[in-house]
XYZ file of C-alpha atoms in Angstrom:
532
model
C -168.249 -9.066 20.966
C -165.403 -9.303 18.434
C -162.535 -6.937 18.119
C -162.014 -4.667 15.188
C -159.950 -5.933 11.942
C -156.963 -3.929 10.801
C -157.063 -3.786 7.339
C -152.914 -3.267 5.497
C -153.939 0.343 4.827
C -154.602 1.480 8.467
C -155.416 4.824 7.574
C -158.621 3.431 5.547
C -161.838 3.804 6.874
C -164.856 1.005 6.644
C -166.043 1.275 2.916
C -169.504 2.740 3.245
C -172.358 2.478 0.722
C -172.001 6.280 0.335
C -168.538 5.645 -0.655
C -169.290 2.766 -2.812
C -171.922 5.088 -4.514
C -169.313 7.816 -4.926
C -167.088 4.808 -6.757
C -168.615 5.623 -10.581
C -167.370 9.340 -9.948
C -163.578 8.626 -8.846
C -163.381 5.758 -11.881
C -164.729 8.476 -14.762
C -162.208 11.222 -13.002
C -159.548 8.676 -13.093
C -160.122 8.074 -16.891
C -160.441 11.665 -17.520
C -157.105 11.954 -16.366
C -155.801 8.771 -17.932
C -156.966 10.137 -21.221
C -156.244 14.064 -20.680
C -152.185 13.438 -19.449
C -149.462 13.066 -21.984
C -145.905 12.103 -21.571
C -144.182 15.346 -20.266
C -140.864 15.884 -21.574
C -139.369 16.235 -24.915
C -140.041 13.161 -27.470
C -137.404 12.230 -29.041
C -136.007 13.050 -33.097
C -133.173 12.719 -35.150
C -130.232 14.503 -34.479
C -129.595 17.863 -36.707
C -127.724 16.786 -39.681
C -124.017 16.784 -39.551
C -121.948 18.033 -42.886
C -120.554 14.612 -43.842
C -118.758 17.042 -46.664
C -118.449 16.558 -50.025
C -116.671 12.872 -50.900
C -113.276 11.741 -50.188
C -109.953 13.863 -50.036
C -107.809 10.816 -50.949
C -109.963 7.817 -52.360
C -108.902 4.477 -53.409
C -112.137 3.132 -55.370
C -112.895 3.689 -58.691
C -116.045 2.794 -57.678
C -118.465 4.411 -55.596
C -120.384 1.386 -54.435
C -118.152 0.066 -51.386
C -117.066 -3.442 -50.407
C -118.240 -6.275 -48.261
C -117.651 -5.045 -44.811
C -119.352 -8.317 -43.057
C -115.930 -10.690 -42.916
C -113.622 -8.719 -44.649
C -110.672 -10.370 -43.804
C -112.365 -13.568 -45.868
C -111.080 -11.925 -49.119
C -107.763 -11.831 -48.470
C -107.923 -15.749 -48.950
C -105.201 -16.564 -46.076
C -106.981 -19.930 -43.934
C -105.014 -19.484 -41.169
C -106.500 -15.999 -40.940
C -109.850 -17.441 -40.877
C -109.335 -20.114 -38.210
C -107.506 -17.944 -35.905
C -110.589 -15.243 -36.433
C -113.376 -18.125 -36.003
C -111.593 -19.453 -32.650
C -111.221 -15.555 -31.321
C -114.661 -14.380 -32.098
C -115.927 -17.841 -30.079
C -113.559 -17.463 -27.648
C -112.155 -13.994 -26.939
C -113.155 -12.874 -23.048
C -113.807 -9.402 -24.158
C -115.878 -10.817 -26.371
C -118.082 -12.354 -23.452
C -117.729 -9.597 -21.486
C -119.574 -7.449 -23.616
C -122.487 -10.296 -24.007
C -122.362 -10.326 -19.858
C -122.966 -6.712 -20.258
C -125.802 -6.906 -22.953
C -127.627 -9.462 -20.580
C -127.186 -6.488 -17.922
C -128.611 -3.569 -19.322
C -131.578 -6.235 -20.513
C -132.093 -6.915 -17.131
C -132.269 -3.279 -16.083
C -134.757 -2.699 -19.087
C -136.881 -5.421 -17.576
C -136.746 -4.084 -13.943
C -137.488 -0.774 -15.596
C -140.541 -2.083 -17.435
C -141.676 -4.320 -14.544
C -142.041 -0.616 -12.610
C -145.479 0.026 -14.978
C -147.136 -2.947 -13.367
C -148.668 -3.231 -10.078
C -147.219 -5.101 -7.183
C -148.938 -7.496 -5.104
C -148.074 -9.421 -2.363
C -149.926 -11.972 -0.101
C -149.086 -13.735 2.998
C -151.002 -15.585 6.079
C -150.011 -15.297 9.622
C -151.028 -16.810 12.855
C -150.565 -14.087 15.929
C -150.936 -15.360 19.382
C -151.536 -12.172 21.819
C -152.594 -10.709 25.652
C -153.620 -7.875 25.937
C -153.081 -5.849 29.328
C -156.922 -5.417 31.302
C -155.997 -2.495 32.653
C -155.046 -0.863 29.624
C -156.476 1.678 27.457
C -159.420 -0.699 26.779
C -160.914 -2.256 30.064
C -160.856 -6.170 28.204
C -161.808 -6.835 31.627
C -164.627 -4.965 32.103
C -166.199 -6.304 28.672
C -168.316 -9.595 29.010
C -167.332 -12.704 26.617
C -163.818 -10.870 25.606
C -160.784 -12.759 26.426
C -157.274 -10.675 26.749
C -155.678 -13.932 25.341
C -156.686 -13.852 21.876
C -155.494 -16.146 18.030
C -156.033 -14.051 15.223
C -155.978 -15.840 11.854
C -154.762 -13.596 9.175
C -154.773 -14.348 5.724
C -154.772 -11.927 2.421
C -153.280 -9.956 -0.305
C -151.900 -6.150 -0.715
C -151.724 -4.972 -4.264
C -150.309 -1.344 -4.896
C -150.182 0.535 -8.298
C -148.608 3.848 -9.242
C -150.907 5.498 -11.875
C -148.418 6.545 -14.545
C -150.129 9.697 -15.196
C -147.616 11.830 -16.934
C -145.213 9.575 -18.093
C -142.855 9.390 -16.276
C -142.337 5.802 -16.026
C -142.720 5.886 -19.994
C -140.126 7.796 -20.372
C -137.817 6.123 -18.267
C -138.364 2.952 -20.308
C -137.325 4.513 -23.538
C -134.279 5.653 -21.667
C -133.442 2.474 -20.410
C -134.538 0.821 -24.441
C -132.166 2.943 -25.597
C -129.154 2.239 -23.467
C -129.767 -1.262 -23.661
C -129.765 -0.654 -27.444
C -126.214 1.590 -27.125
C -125.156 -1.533 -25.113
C -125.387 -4.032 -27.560
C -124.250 -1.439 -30.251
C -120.666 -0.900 -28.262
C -120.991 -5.479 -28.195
C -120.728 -5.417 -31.996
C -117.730 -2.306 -31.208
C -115.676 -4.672 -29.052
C -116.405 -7.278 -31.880
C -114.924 -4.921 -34.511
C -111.814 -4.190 -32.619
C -111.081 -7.468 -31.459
C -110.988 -8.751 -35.514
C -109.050 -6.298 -36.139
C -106.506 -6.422 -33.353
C -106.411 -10.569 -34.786
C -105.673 -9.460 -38.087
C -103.009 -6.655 -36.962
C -101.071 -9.328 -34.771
C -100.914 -12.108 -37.258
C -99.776 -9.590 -40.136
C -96.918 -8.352 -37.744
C -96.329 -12.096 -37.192
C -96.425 -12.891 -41.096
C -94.385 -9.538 -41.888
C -91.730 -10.180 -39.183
C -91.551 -13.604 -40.387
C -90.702 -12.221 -44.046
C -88.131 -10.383 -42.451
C -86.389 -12.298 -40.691
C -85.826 -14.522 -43.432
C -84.478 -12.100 -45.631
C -82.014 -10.645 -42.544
C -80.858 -13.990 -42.676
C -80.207 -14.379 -45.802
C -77.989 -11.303 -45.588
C -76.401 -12.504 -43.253
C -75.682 -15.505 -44.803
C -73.903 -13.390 -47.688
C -72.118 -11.425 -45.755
C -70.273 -14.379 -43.820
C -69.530 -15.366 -47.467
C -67.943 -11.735 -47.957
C -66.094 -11.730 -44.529
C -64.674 -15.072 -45.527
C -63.594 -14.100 -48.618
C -62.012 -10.726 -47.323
C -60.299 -12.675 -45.056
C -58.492 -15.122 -47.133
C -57.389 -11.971 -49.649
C -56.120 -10.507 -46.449
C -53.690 -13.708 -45.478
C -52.856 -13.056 -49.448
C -51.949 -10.105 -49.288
C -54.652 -8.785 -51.693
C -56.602 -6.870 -48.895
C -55.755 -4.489 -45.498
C -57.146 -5.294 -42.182
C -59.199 -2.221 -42.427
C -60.679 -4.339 -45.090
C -61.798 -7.143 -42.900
C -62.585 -4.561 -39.714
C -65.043 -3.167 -41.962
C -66.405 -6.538 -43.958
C -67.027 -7.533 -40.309
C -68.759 -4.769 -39.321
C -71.486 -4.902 -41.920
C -71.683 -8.376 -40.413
C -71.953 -7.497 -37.004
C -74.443 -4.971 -37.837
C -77.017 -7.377 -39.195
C -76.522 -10.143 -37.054
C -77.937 -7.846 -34.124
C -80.896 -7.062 -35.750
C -81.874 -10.913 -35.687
C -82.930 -11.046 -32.061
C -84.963 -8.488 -32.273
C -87.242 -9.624 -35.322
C -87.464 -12.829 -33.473
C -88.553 -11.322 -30.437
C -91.408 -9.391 -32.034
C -92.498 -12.301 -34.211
C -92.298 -14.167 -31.078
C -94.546 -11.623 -29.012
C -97.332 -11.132 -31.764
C -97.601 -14.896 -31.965
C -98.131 -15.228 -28.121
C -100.694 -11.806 -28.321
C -102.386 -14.161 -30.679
C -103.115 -16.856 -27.599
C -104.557 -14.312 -25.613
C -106.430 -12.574 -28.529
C -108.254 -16.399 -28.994
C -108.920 -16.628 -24.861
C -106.360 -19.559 -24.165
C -103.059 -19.073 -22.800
C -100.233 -17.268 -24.651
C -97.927 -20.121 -26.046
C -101.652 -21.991 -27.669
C -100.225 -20.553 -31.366
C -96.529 -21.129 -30.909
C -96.407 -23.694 -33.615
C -97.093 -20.784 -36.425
C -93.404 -19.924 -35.552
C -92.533 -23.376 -37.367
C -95.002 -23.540 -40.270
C -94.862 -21.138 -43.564
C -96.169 -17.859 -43.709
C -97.761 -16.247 -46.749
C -98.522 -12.690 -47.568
C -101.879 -11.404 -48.547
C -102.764 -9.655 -51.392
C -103.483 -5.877 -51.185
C -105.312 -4.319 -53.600
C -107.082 -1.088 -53.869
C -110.596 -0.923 -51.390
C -113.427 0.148 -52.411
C -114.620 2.362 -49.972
C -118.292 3.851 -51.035
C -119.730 7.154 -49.629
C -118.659 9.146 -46.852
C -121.943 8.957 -45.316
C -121.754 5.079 -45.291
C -119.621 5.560 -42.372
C -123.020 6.436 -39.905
C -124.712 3.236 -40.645
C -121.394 1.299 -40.150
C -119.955 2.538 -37.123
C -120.882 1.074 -33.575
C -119.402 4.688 -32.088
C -121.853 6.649 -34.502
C -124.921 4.542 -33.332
C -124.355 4.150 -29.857
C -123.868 7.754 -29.428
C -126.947 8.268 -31.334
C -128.778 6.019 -28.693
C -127.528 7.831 -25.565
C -128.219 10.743 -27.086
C -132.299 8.806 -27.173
C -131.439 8.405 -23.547
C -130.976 11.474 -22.416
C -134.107 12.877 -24.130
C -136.010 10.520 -22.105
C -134.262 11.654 -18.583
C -135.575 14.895 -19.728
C -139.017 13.566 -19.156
C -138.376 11.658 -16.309
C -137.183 14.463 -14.516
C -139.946 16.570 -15.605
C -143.007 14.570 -14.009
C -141.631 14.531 -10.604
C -143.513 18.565 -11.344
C -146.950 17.006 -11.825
C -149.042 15.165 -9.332
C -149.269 11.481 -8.803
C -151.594 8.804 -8.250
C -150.964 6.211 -6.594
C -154.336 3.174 -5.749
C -153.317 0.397 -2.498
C -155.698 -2.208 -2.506
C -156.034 -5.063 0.285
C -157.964 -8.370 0.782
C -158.440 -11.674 3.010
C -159.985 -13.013 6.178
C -159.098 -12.662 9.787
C -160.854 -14.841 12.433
C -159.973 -15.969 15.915
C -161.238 -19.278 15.492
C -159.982 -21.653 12.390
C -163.386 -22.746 11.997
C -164.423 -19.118 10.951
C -161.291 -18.167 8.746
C -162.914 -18.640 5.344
C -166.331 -17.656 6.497
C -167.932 -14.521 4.526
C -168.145 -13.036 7.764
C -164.088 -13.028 7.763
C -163.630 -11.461 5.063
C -162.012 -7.892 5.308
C -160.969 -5.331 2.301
C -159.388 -2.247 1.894
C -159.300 0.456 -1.216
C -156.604 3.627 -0.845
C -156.190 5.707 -3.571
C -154.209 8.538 -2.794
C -153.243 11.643 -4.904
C -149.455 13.354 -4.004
C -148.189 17.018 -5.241
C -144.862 18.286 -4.444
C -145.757 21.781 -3.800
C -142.187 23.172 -2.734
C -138.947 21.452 -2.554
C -136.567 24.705 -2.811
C -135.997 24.118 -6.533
C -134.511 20.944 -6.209
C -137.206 19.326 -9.085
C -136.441 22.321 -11.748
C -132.278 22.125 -10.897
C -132.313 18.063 -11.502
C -134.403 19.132 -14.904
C -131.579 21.837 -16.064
C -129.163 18.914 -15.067
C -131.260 16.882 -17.814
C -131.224 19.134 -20.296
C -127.646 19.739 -20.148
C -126.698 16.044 -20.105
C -128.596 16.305 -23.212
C -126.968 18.825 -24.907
C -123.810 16.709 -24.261
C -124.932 14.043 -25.620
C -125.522 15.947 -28.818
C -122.231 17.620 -29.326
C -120.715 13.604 -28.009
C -122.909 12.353 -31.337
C -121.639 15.010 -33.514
C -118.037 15.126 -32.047
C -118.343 10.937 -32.459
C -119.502 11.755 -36.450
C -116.633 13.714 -37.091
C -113.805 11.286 -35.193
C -115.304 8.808 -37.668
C -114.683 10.848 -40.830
C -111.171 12.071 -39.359
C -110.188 8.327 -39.021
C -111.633 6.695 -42.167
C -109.782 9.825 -43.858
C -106.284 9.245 -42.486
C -106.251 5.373 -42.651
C -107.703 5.496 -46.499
C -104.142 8.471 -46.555
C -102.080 5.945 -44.789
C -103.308 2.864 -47.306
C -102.841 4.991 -49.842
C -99.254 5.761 -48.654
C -98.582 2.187 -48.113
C -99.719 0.756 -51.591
C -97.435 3.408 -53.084
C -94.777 2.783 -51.258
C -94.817 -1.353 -51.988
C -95.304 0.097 -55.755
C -91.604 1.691 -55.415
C -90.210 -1.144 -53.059
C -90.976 -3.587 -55.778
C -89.912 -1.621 -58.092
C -86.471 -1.579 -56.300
C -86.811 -5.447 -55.390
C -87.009 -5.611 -59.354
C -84.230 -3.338 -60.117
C -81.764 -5.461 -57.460
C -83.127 -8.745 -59.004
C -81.848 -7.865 -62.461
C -78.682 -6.553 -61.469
C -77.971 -9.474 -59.450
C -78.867 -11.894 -62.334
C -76.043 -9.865 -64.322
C -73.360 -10.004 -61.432
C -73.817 -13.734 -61.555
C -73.619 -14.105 -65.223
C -70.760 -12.145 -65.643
C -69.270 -13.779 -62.661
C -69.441 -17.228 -64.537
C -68.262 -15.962 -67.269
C -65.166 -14.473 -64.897
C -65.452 -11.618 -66.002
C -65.913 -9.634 -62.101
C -64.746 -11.056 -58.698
C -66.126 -12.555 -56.261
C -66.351 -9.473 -53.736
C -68.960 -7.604 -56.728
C -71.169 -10.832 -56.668
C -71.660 -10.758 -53.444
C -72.259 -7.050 -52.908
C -74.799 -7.620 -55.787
C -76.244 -10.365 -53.596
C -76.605 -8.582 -50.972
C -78.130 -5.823 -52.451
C -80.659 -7.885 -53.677
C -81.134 -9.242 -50.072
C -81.192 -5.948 -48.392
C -84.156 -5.131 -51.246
C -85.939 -7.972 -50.205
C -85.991 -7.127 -46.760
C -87.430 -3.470 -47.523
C -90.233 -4.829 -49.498
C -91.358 -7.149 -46.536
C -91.416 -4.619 -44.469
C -93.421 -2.502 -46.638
C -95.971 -4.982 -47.468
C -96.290 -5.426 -43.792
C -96.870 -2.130 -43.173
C -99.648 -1.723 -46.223
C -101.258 -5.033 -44.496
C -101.257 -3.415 -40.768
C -102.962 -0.273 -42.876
C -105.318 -2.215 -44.871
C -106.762 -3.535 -40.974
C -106.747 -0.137 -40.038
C -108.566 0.863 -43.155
C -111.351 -1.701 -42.738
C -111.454 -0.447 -38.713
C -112.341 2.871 -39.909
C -114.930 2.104 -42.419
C -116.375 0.089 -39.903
C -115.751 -3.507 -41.074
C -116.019 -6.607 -38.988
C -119.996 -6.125 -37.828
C -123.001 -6.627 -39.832
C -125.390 -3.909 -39.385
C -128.413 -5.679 -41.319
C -128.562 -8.258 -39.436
C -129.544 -6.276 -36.148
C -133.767 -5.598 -35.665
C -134.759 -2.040 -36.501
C -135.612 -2.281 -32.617
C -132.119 -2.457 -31.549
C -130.059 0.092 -33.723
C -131.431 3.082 -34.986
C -129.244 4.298 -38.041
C -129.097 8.060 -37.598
C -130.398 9.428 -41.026
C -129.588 13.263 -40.729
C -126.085 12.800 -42.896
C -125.849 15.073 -45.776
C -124.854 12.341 -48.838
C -122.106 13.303 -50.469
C -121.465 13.094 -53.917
C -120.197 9.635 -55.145
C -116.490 9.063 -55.498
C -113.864 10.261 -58.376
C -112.141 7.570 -59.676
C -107.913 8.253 -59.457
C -105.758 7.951 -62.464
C -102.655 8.311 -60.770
C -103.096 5.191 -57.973
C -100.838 2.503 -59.630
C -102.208 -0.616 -60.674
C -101.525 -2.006 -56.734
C -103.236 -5.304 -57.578
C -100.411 -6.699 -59.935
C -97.698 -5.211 -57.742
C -98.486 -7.202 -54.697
C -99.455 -10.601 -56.385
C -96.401 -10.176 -57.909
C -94.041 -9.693 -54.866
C -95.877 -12.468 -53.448
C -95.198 -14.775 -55.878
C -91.656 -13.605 -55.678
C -91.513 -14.471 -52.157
C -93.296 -17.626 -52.478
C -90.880 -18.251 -54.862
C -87.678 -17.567 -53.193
């Protein structure tokens, strides 16, 4: 007599015919309920639009259509500005950090994903038992029945939750979108790191341009001092004369470690910014440095700013998120279905493991409701909803940041290009009256002393203007930050970002009579300096 089989699902009993003739009915009410159940839960829309107001307060374009975004810094023509951004967006750990992290959240969208399949298993074992004779069952007692028995197990398991009310749907458009907000924030971390690059190496440039011009100050006053000093052994000057020649010379030879230290610094940020060690672009220190040219940017429509910004769309897509939590947390209300299935042969003879008479299966569909869990279902819901609700104000609070900053960088460009307007015009001014002081010194008409002060008017001038240009450049970056510049938004599948399209447009821009003609004031102080 052989023993019983155990099938996986122990709780199983033998599959009569009756059952197998009640198999039609359980298949059409599993399809009724295949077909009858939705996805609980919200489904997800747009955000509400967000007043994007009426244009700009303060714009630069005279244009409403708005520049090349992609690789902005490519217009400002400066090749060392290109190589050092090729190397850092190859390079630059952050950079690879935020790819590790896009691989991540993949992952985790897979795993989710993989949850909608069914699971199966198989495995074979050999079990080598006694059982006691005078146990429960009297082995002893029963003729032919050894109580040292090989079993021969071999067979699969297979289990499938029925995603009846969509729960597991939902969960995989939450996990689609924060996969999609992940690779969103990739293209942030892009942004920032192009236009921390281009920040740096202006400072470097601009620090550069100043330092030269300190020392050529310098260099005059030494001349001055000199000159004081030998009118003083004359006769023709009091010490107070020289004390305070030599203080205006004091005074600018300690600002020269300092502008070497900071030129110093933002080349060595530069190293890091490119992933290699600091010192990698010390050698900039030695070669020449030119300035960009700024001109006015033409910035487009307000509303531009929600299909540029990676901070926009990302919230946008954990906002998706959250709707889908929503219905995640909602099914765990409904019941669920869950089917176990099991196969193989068992013998205790290797001669009969295969047989048809060794065969064994098992079928366990089983239905679960939670009936009463003391609210805990509905709370974790309410939790949902108001993680939601964050979300939304986050998106509209992450709209508004996004107008607030485009407005005050496009101010502070605007601030910049105005003052390099005056600081030339000064630079001008000082050039002429120098070129006077020198012709009338020639001519000996003036002294030495008024050349020089002319000179180093003209030098102090000089040093002004680099600093403003330096400053417009370090606002221009900041401009392009705001608009969202350094990422191209076209070339990301529909799939991955979702532009949010609830913006009201504003009207198009008003061009601005009373922004000076920036273009020719910059080339020009450029070709100054390039000159000098």
């Amino acid at each position: 007599m052989k023993p019983k089989t155990h099938t996986p699902f122990s709780r199983v009993a033998a599959i009569t015919p009756a059952a197998w003739r009640s198999r039609p009915l359980a298949l059409a009410l599993s399809c009724v309920l295949l077909t009858a159940c939705a996805a609980v839960g919200p489904d997800y829309r747009e955000p509400p639009p967000v007043d994007t107001g009426s244009g700009w307060t303060l714009p630069l374009a005279t244009e409403s259509q708005s520049a090349d975004l992609t690789q902005w810094w490519s217009a400002l023509g400066d090749p060392v500005l290109d190589r050092l951004m090729a190397s850092a967006l190859a390079q630059n750990l952050n950079l690879r950090q935020a790819a590790a992290r896009i691989d991540e959240a993949r992952a985790l969208r897979d795993r989710v994903a993989g949850d909608s399949f069914p699971t199966v298993g198989a495995g074979a074992s050999v079990n080598r038992r006694r059982q006691s004779e005078n146990g429960p069952l009297p082995i002893g007692t029963i003729p032919g029945l050894d109580a040292t028995q090989t079993i021969y197990d071999a067979g699969f398991d297979a289990a499938w939750e029925v995603d009846l009310f969509g729960a597991k749907r939902r969960a995989l458009e939450g996990a689609s979108a924060r996969l999609q907000a992940t690779e969103v924030e990739a293209q942030g971390v892009r942004m920032r790191i192009v236009t921390e690059v281009a920040r740096t190496w202006f400072t470097a440039v601009g620090a550069g341009y100043e330092l030269h011009a300190q020392q050529a100050t310098l260099s005059t006053l030494q001349q001055t001092l000199a000159l004081v000093r030998l009118r003083h052994a004359l006769g023709d000057a009091s010490a107070a004369d020289v004390e305070a020649a030599y203080a205006q010379w004091a005074a600018v030879n300690a600002l020269i470690p300092d502008i070497q230290a900071r030129q110093r610094a933002a080349v060595l940020g530069l190293g890091v910014l490119l992933g290699a060690p600091p010192e990698r672009e010390l050698a900039l220190l030695d070669g020449p440095l030119t300035p960009c040219t700024l001109r006015a940017l033409p910035v487009g429509e307000r509303a531009d700013l929600l299909r540029r910004r990676p901070d926009v769309l990302a919230a946008e897509r954990r906002l998706a998120a959250s709707s889908a939590d929503i219905g995640v947390a909602t099914a765990e209300l409904f019941p669920k279905l869950s089917i176990g299935v099991g196969g193989g042969f068992q013998a205790l003879s290797t001669g009969d493991w295969f047989d048809a008479s060794s065969s064994r299966f098992s079928i366990l569909p089983l239905i679960s409701w939670r009936l009463f869990d003391g609210g805990r279902v509905r709370a974790e819901i309410r939790a949902r909803e108001a993680a939601e609700q964050q979300a939304a104000l986050a998106y509209e609070q992450a709209v508004l940041t996004a107008l607030g900053d485009a407005e005050r960088a496009l101010g502070d460009y605007h601030g910049g290009l105005d003052t390099l307007e005056r600081r030339a015009m000064a630079l001008k001014a000082a050039r002429t009256s120098y070129g006077y002081a020198k012709a009338r010194y020639a001519a000996g008409d003036v002294a030495l002393v008024e050349l020089l002060a002319a000179q180093r008017s003209l030098h102090e001038a000089e040093t002004t203007a680099a600093r403003a240009h330096a400053s417009a450049a370090v606002q221009l970056v900041a401009l392009y930050k705001a608009l969202g510049g350094g990422w191209d938004v076209s070339s990301t599948t529909p799939t991955t970002v979702n532009p949010p399209r609830g913006a009201v447009a504003p009207t198009p821009l008003a061009s601005r009579s009373d922004i000076p003609p920036s273009d020719t004031v910059t080339e020009r102080f450029a070709s100054d300096s390039t000159a000098r």
